[in-house]
Amino acid sequence: MVAEPGGPEDQKPQSDEAHSAFVPPAGVGRPAAASEDDHPSSEFAVPASLAELPGAGPASASGPDSASGSGSETAASAFAPPRTRGAREPLPAFTPAHGIPMVLLTKEAPWQDRMRTMLRMPVAERPAPEPVQKSDEAGPAVPRVLDLTLRIGELLLAGGEGAEDVEAAMFAVTRSYGLDRSEPTVTFTLLSISHQPSLVDDPVTASRTVRRRGTDYTRLAAVFRLVDDITTEDVEVSLEEAYRRLAEIRRNRHPYPGWVLTLAGGGLAGAASVLVGGNALVFVVAAVGAMLGDRLAWLFAGRGLPEFYQFVVAAMPPAAMGVALTLTHSTDIPPSAVITGGLFALLPGRALVAGVQDGLTGFYITAAARLLEVMYLFIGIITGVLLVLYLGLQLGAQLNPEAGFVLHDRPVVQILASMALCFAFAILLQQERSTVLAVTLNGGVAWVIYGAMARTAGISPVAATAVAAGLVGLFGQLFSRYRHTSSLPFVTAAIGPLLPGSATYFGLLGVAQNELDRGLAALSTAVATALAIAIGVNLGSEISRLFMRVPGAVGGATRRAAKRTRGF
């Protein structure tokens, strides 16, 4: 029985039983199919038997202006379609008070810039994906695309790439293959990605664990080239082709054999010893100590011991060489320069920069894990050096923590030493040969800036280090934009001359001689210098992104930063 029109019963169903908005009420048939000239029918169409109800006729469909002459609004039926949209139009998203900015990202911009911009947008504000790689009519194979994305992210994260760049690469791969509503998540050991086909379908989630890490910037650059080809319309990369190239990247051998890496470690330590005042003989002794430590670390690694113990044994030979020189009362070779050179080859500058960068970009869990890794490695270095120093003191070695380095005014020699240090560091990082020259010049410029500020102008060494590291980050970002690759190969080796090797040595020596105040002060200087390097590198990269807007972005749309409340 249908109630009389206009009564209160016509405003809601006759019972409290829940009905779907897409199913007509019981006893009411579906409306007949409309002709081509009529408005297309839908499940929201008013049943024919209720066509005479108030609000269901043409007057209500015309909007609020169709109210009666008395000014009162006509009562709407529970089955009437919404007035603000058509029956088949999607529900409009919530529009904030300031409106939704229109973002136009040209395809000429690097994919890193485009993906960083969209990753910080809410899902409802992201531009619709335009699949770059074509697929068949059935669409892309979602599980295979997600698996490929996770494998690419695993190689990037294991190679030392920052969490933000890993997320940008994963997001770029999924959008290139036409997967909208994809959300990658990166932590220190776990990668996951979730894809929701539509608002009514269940999401598809996949994850992958990163168990091993290795420093190979050649492999890192190859993965970046693969992602660049996937995101480029002119290059067709099917899923099978992407898997094949990824397998080749995994199978490729390192560009330098093991004996070259050992020589590079020795060259790094020797160049660092010259940088802090050593001569040619100091170069040889420091290089021999560093190479012995490298071979011991490889031996422990082959036995399956954790990386902490590898750093403990790697720090012992350089310290032992310095103690031995003190016991022989040699005046031509300062032991402090030998030990400092060995420490330069072990300080985890790569992990420190990546950890601070993740923290500054909002990836706090990954940043905390990376910095904890740096702390463990640093404690391993301290343990190895302290064991040798304690043994040397028991044997009567006269190690003076107040004796600083005799820094002669020889800027040309120090500039050449800094460039040699960067060259050896680049080989240790397994960089491509085409990038070694660029990072060597970048490190030389950084040392020139540091020397001009700290030695000539008398500015604080920590402040001078931060400025020099900022220029390293700026130039590294420019190099990476020119070559469309990661900035790590142009940054990590260039900060080698700025690492706090001397402050670390004098801090450890003070602790070994039970002068805790002097030792902790030197170690605090080393920590402040390390943080200045990391923050300076990140600041230089951010400055380059600040002044180089994304081409075509309306209103200067760039990567959105996190906003914090004041806590009130």
Coordinates of C-alpha atoms in Angstrom, one line a residue, residues 93-474:
A93 CA 35.7 14.7 -3.7
F94 CA 35.8 17.0 -0.8
T95 CA 37.2 20.4 -1.8
P96 CA 39.1 22.3 0.8
A97 CA 38.4 26.0 1.5
H98 CA 41.5 27.1 -0.4
G99 CA 40.6 25.0 -3.4
I100 CA 42.6 22.2 -5.2
P101 CA 45.6 23.5 -7.0
M102 CA 45.9 22.5 -10.6
V103 CA 49.2 20.7 -11.3
L104 CA 50.5 20.3 -14.8
L105 CA 53.8 18.4 -15.0
T106 CA 55.5 18.4 -18.4
K107 CA 57.1 15.2 -19.5
E108 CA 60.3 17.0 -20.2
A109 CA 60.9 17.3 -16.4
P110 CA 63.0 14.5 -14.9
W111 CA 60.9 11.7 -13.5
Q112 CA 62.4 12.2 -10.0
D113 CA 60.9 15.8 -9.9
R114 CA 57.5 14.7 -11.2
M115 CA 57.3 11.7 -8.8
R116 CA 58.4 13.7 -5.7
T117 CA 55.7 16.2 -6.5
M118 CA 52.9 13.7 -6.7
L119 CA 54.0 11.5 -3.8
R120 CA 53.4 14.4 -1.4
M121 CA 49.9 15.0 -2.8
P122 CA 46.8 13.4 -1.4
V123 CA 45.4 10.6 -3.6
A124 CA 42.4 12.7 -4.6
E125 CA 44.5 15.5 -5.9
R126 CA 47.0 13.5 -8.0
P127 CA 46.7 13.9 -11.8
A128 CA 45.2 10.9 -13.6
P129 CA 47.9 8.5 -14.7
E130 CA 48.8 8.4 -18.4
P131 CA 50.3 4.9 -19.0
V132 CA 53.6 5.3 -20.7
Q133 CA 54.2 1.6 -21.4
K134 CA 51.4 0.0 -23.5
S135 CA 49.6 -3.2 -22.5
D136 CA 47.0 -5.4 -24.0
E137 CA 43.2 -4.8 -23.7
A138 CA 43.1 -6.8 -20.4
G139 CA 45.4 -4.2 -18.8
P140 CA 48.7 -4.8 -17.0
A141 CA 49.3 -7.8 -14.9
V142 CA 49.0 -6.2 -11.5
P143 CA 51.0 -8.8 -9.4
R144 CA 53.9 -8.7 -11.9
V145 CA 54.0 -4.9 -12.0
L146 CA 54.1 -4.8 -8.2
D147 CA 56.8 -7.5 -8.1
L148 CA 58.9 -5.6 -10.6
T149 CA 58.5 -2.4 -8.6
L150 CA 59.6 -4.1 -5.4
R151 CA 62.7 -5.6 -7.0
I152 CA 63.7 -2.3 -8.4
G153 CA 63.2 -0.6 -5.0
E154 CA 65.2 -3.4 -3.3
L155 CA 68.2 -2.7 -5.5
L156 CA 68.0 1.0 -4.9
L157 CA 67.6 0.7 -1.1
A158 CA 70.4 -1.9 -0.8
G159 CA 72.7 0.3 -2.8
G160 CA 72.3 3.1 -0.3
E161 CA 69.7 5.3 -2.0
G162 CA 67.6 7.6 0.2
A163 CA 64.1 6.5 1.1
E164 CA 62.4 9.4 -0.7
D165 CA 64.2 8.6 -4.0
V166 CA 63.3 4.9 -3.6
E167 CA 59.6 5.7 -3.2
A168 CA 59.8 8.1 -6.2
A169 CA 61.2 5.3 -8.3
M170 CA 58.6 2.8 -7.2
F171 CA 55.8 5.2 -7.8
A172 CA 57.2 6.0 -11.3
V173 CA 57.2 2.4 -12.3
T174 CA 53.6 1.7 -11.2
R175 CA 52.3 4.8 -12.9
S176 CA 54.2 4.1 -16.1
Y177 CA 52.4 0.8 -16.4
G178 CA 49.0 2.3 -15.7
L179 CA 48.4 1.4 -12.0
D180 CA 46.7 4.3 -10.3
R181 CA 46.1 4.5 -6.5
S182 CA 49.5 3.0 -5.7
E183 CA 51.1 3.8 -2.4
P184 CA 54.8 2.6 -1.8
T185 CA 56.2 2.4 1.7
V186 CA 59.9 2.2 2.4
T187 CA 61.6 1.4 5.7
F188 CA 65.2 0.3 6.4
T189 CA 64.6 -3.4 5.8
L190 CA 61.1 -3.7 4.4
L191 CA 59.5 -2.5 1.1
S192 CA 55.8 -2.7 0.5
I193 CA 53.4 -1.3 -2.1
S194 CA 49.6 -1.3 -2.2
H195 CA 47.4 -0.9 -5.2
Q196 CA 43.7 -0.4 -5.1
P197 CA 42.0 -0.9 -8.5
S198 CA 38.9 1.1 -7.6
L199 CA 37.0 2.4 -4.6
V200 CA 34.9 -0.8 -4.4
D201 CA 37.7 -3.4 -5.1
D202 CA 40.0 -4.9 -2.5
P203 CA 43.5 -3.6 -2.5
V204 CA 46.4 -5.7 -3.7
T205 CA 49.5 -5.5 -1.4
A206 CA 53.0 -6.9 -1.8
S207 CA 56.1 -6.6 0.2
R208 CA 59.8 -7.5 0.0
T209 CA 62.6 -7.7 2.6
V210 CA 66.0 -6.2 2.1
R211 CA 68.4 -8.6 3.7
R212 CA 71.8 -7.7 2.2
R213 CA 73.4 -4.4 1.4
G214 CA 76.3 -3.7 -0.9
T215 CA 78.0 -0.6 -2.2
D216 CA 77.9 -0.7 -6.0
Y217 CA 77.1 2.7 -7.6
T218 CA 77.5 1.2 -11.1
R219 CA 74.5 -1.1 -10.4
L220 CA 72.7 1.8 -8.8
A221 CA 73.2 3.9 -12.0
A222 CA 72.0 1.0 -14.2
V223 CA 68.7 0.7 -12.1
F224 CA 68.2 4.5 -12.6
R225 CA 68.6 4.1 -16.3
L226 CA 66.0 1.3 -16.3
V227 CA 63.5 3.5 -14.4
D228 CA 64.2 6.4 -16.8
D229 CA 63.5 4.2 -19.8
I230 CA 60.3 2.9 -18.2
T231 CA 59.0 6.4 -17.7
T232 CA 59.9 7.6 -21.2
E233 CA 57.3 7.3 -24.0
D234 CA 59.9 7.1 -26.7
V235 CA 61.3 3.8 -25.2
E236 CA 59.1 0.8 -25.1
V237 CA 59.9 -1.5 -22.2
S238 CA 57.5 -4.4 -21.7
L239 CA 57.3 -6.3 -18.4
E240 CA 59.4 -9.1 -19.9
E241 CA 62.0 -6.7 -21.1
A242 CA 62.2 -5.0 -17.7
Y243 CA 62.6 -8.3 -16.0
R244 CA 65.4 -9.3 -18.4
R245 CA 67.3 -6.0 -17.9
L246 CA 66.8 -6.3 -14.1
A247 CA 68.3 -9.8 -14.2
E248 CA 71.3 -8.6 -16.2
I249 CA 71.9 -5.8 -13.7
R250 CA 71.9 -8.4 -10.8
R251 CA 74.3 -10.7 -12.7
N252 CA 76.8 -8.0 -13.8
R253 CA 80.1 -8.2 -12.0
H254 CA 81.6 -5.3 -10.1
P255 CA 83.6 -3.0 -12.4
Y256 CA 86.7 -3.3 -10.3
P257 CA 88.3 -6.5 -9.0
G258 CA 89.1 -7.1 -5.3
W259 CA 92.8 -6.2 -5.5
V260 CA 92.0 -2.9 -7.1
L261 CA 89.6 -2.1 -4.2
T262 CA 92.4 -3.0 -1.7
L263 CA 94.8 -0.7 -3.5
A264 CA 92.1 2.0 -3.5
G265 CA 91.7 1.7 0.3
G266 CA 95.4 2.1 0.8
G267 CA 95.5 5.1 -1.5
L268 CA 92.6 6.7 0.4
A269 CA 94.4 6.3 3.7
G270 CA 97.7 7.5 2.3
A271 CA 96.1 10.6 0.7
A272 CA 94.3 11.4 4.0
S273 CA 97.6 11.2 5.9
V274 CA 99.2 13.7 3.5
L275 CA 96.1 15.9 3.8
V276 CA 96.7 16.3 7.5
G277 CA 100.4 17.0 7.2
G278 CA 102.2 13.7 6.3
N279 CA 104.9 13.2 3.7
A280 CA 105.6 10.6 1.1
L281 CA 106.9 8.1 3.8
V282 CA 103.7 8.6 5.8
F283 CA 101.7 8.0 2.7
V284 CA 103.3 4.6 2.3
V285 CA 103.0 3.5 5.9
A286 CA 99.3 4.6 6.1
A287 CA 98.5 2.8 2.9
V288 CA 100.1 -0.4 4.1
G289 CA 98.2 -0.3 7.4
A290 CA 94.9 0.4 5.6
M291 CA 95.5 -2.5 3.1
L292 CA 96.2 -4.9 6.0
G293 CA 93.0 -3.8 7.7
D294 CA 91.1 -4.3 4.5
R295 CA 92.4 -7.9 4.0
L296 CA 91.5 -8.8 7.7
A297 CA 88.0 -7.4 7.2
W298 CA 87.6 -9.5 4.0
L299 CA 88.8 -12.6 6.0
F300 CA 86.2 -12.0 8.7
A301 CA 83.5 -11.4 6.2
G302 CA 84.3 -14.7 4.5
R303 CA 83.8 -16.4 7.8
G304 CA 80.3 -14.9 8.1
L305 CA 81.0 -12.6 11.1
P306 CA 78.8 -9.4 11.4
E307 CA 80.0 -6.1 10.0
F308 CA 80.7 -4.8 13.5
Y309 CA 83.6 -7.2 14.0
Q310 CA 84.9 -6.5 10.5
F311 CA 85.2 -2.8 11.4
V312 CA 86.9 -3.7 14.7
V313 CA 89.7 -5.7 13.0
A314 CA 90.0 -3.2 10.1
A315 CA 90.8 -0.4 12.5
M316 CA 93.5 -2.3 14.3
P317 CA 96.4 -2.4 11.7
P318 CA 96.5 1.4 11.1
A319 CA 96.5 2.0 14.9
A320 CA 99.2 -0.7 15.4
M321 CA 101.4 0.9 12.8
G322 CA 101.2 4.3 14.6
V323 CA 102.0 2.7 18.0
A324 CA 104.9 0.8 16.4
L325 CA 106.3 4.0 15.1
T326 CA 106.0 5.6 18.5
L327 CA 107.9 2.7 20.1
T328 CA 110.7 3.1 17.6
H329 CA 111.0 6.8 18.4
S330 CA 110.8 7.7 14.7
T331 CA 110.7 11.5 14.1
D332 CA 110.2 11.4 10.4
I333 CA 106.8 9.7 10.5
P334 CA 104.2 11.2 12.8
P335 CA 102.1 8.4 14.2
S336 CA 99.0 10.6 14.5
A337 CA 98.9 11.1 10.7
V338 CA 99.2 7.4 10.1
I339 CA 96.3 6.5 12.4
T340 CA 94.2 9.3 11.1
G341 CA 94.7 8.1 7.5
G342 CA 93.5 4.7 8.5
L343 CA 90.4 6.1 10.2
F344 CA 89.5 8.1 7.0
A345 CA 89.2 4.8 5.1
L346 CA 86.7 3.4 7.6
L347 CA 84.4 6.3 8.6
P348 CA 80.9 5.5 7.4
G349 CA 80.2 8.7 5.6
R350 CA 77.8 7.2 3.0
A351 CA 75.5 5.7 5.7
L352 CA 75.6 9.0 7.7
V353 CA 74.6 11.2 4.8
A354 CA 71.8 8.8 3.9
G355 CA 70.5 8.6 7.5
V356 CA 70.4 12.4 8.0
Q357 CA 68.8 12.9 4.6
D358 CA 66.0 10.5 5.4
G359 CA 65.4 12.3 8.7
L360 CA 65.3 15.7 7.1
T361 CA 62.8 14.5 4.4
G362 CA 60.4 13.0 7.0
F363 CA 61.4 9.2 6.9
Y364 CA 62.1 9.0 10.6
I365 CA 62.0 5.3 11.0
T366 CA 64.4 4.7 8.2
A367 CA 66.6 7.6 9.4
A368 CA 66.7 6.2 13.0
A369 CA 67.7 2.7 11.6
R370 CA 70.5 4.2 9.4
L371 CA 71.9 6.3 12.2
L372 CA 71.8 3.3 14.5
E373 CA 73.8 1.4 11.9
V374 CA 76.3 4.3 11.8
M375 CA 76.6 4.3 15.6
Y376 CA 77.4 0.5 15.6
L377 CA 80.0 0.9 12.9
F378 CA 81.6 3.9 14.7
I379 CA 81.7 1.9 18.0
G380 CA 83.4 -0.9 16.1
I381 CA 86.1 1.5 14.9
I382 CA 86.5 3.0 18.4
T383 CA 86.8 -0.5 19.9
G384 CA 89.5 -1.6 17.5
V385 CA 91.6 1.6 17.9
L386 CA 91.2 1.7 21.7
L387 CA 92.3 -1.9 22.0
V388 CA 95.5 -1.1 20.2
L389 CA 96.1 2.2 22.0
Y390 CA 95.6 0.5 25.4
L391 CA 98.1 -2.1 24.4
G392 CA 100.6 0.5 23.2
L393 CA 100.3 2.5 26.5
Q394 CA 101.0 -0.7 28.4
L395 CA 104.2 -1.2 26.3
G396 CA 105.4 2.4 27.0
A397 CA 104.3 4.2 23.9
Q398 CA 104.4 7.9 24.4
L399 CA 101.2 9.1 22.6
N400 CA 100.5 12.8 23.3
P401 CA 96.9 13.9 22.7
E402 CA 97.9 17.5 22.8
A403 CA 100.3 17.2 19.9
G404 CA 98.3 18.4 16.9
F405 CA 99.3 18.0 13.3
V406 CA 102.0 20.1 11.8
L407 CA 100.0 21.7 9.1
H408 CA 102.4 23.3 6.6
D409 CA 101.2 26.0 4.2
R410 CA 101.2 23.8 1.1
P411 CA 97.8 24.3 -0.5
V412 CA 98.7 22.7 -3.8
V413 CA 99.8 19.5 -2.2
Q414 CA 96.7 19.4 -0.1
I415 CA 94.4 20.0 -3.0
L416 CA 96.0 17.2 -5.0
A417 CA 95.8 15.0 -1.9
S418 CA 92.1 15.7 -1.5
M419 CA 91.5 14.9 -5.2
A420 CA 93.4 11.7 -4.8
L421 CA 91.3 10.8 -1.8
C422 CA 88.1 11.4 -3.7
F423 CA 89.4 9.3 -6.6
A424 CA 90.2 6.4 -4.4
F425 CA 86.9 6.7 -2.6
A426 CA 85.0 6.6 -5.9
I427 CA 86.7 3.4 -6.8
L428 CA 85.8 1.9 -3.4
L429 CA 82.2 2.8 -4.1
Q430 CA 82.3 0.9 -7.4
Q431 CA 81.4 4.0 -9.4
E432 CA 81.2 4.1 -13.2
R433 CA 84.4 5.3 -14.8
S434 CA 82.6 8.1 -16.5
T435 CA 81.7 9.6 -13.1
V436 CA 85.0 9.3 -11.3
L437 CA 86.5 12.5 -12.9
A438 CA 83.4 14.6 -12.0
V439 CA 83.3 13.5 -8.3
T440 CA 87.1 14.0 -8.1
L441 CA 86.7 17.6 -9.2
N442 CA 83.8 18.1 -6.9
G443 CA 85.8 17.0 -3.9
G444 CA 88.7 19.2 -4.9
V445 CA 86.4 22.3 -5.0
A446 CA 85.0 21.3 -1.6
W447 CA 88.5 21.2 -0.1
V448 CA 89.4 24.6 -1.6
I449 CA 86.3 26.2 -0.1
Y450 CA 87.0 24.5 3.3
G451 CA 90.6 25.6 3.3
A452 CA 89.7 29.2 2.3
M453 CA 87.2 29.5 5.1
A454 CA 88.9 27.6 7.9
R455 CA 92.6 28.2 7.2
T456 CA 92.6 31.6 5.5
A457 CA 89.5 33.4 6.9
G458 CA 89.7 31.8 10.3
I459 CA 86.1 30.7 10.4
S460 CA 85.0 27.8 12.6
P461 CA 85.9 24.4 11.0
V462 CA 82.4 23.1 11.6
A463 CA 80.8 26.0 9.8
A464 CA 83.4 25.8 7.0
T465 CA 82.6 22.1 6.7
A466 CA 78.9 22.7 6.4
V467 CA 79.4 25.3 3.6
A468 CA 81.8 23.0 1.7
A469 CA 79.4 20.1 2.0
G470 CA 76.5 22.3 0.9
L471 CA 78.4 23.0 -2.3
V472 CA 79.1 19.3 -2.8
G473 CA 75.3 18.6 -2.5
L474 CA 74.5 21.5 -4.9

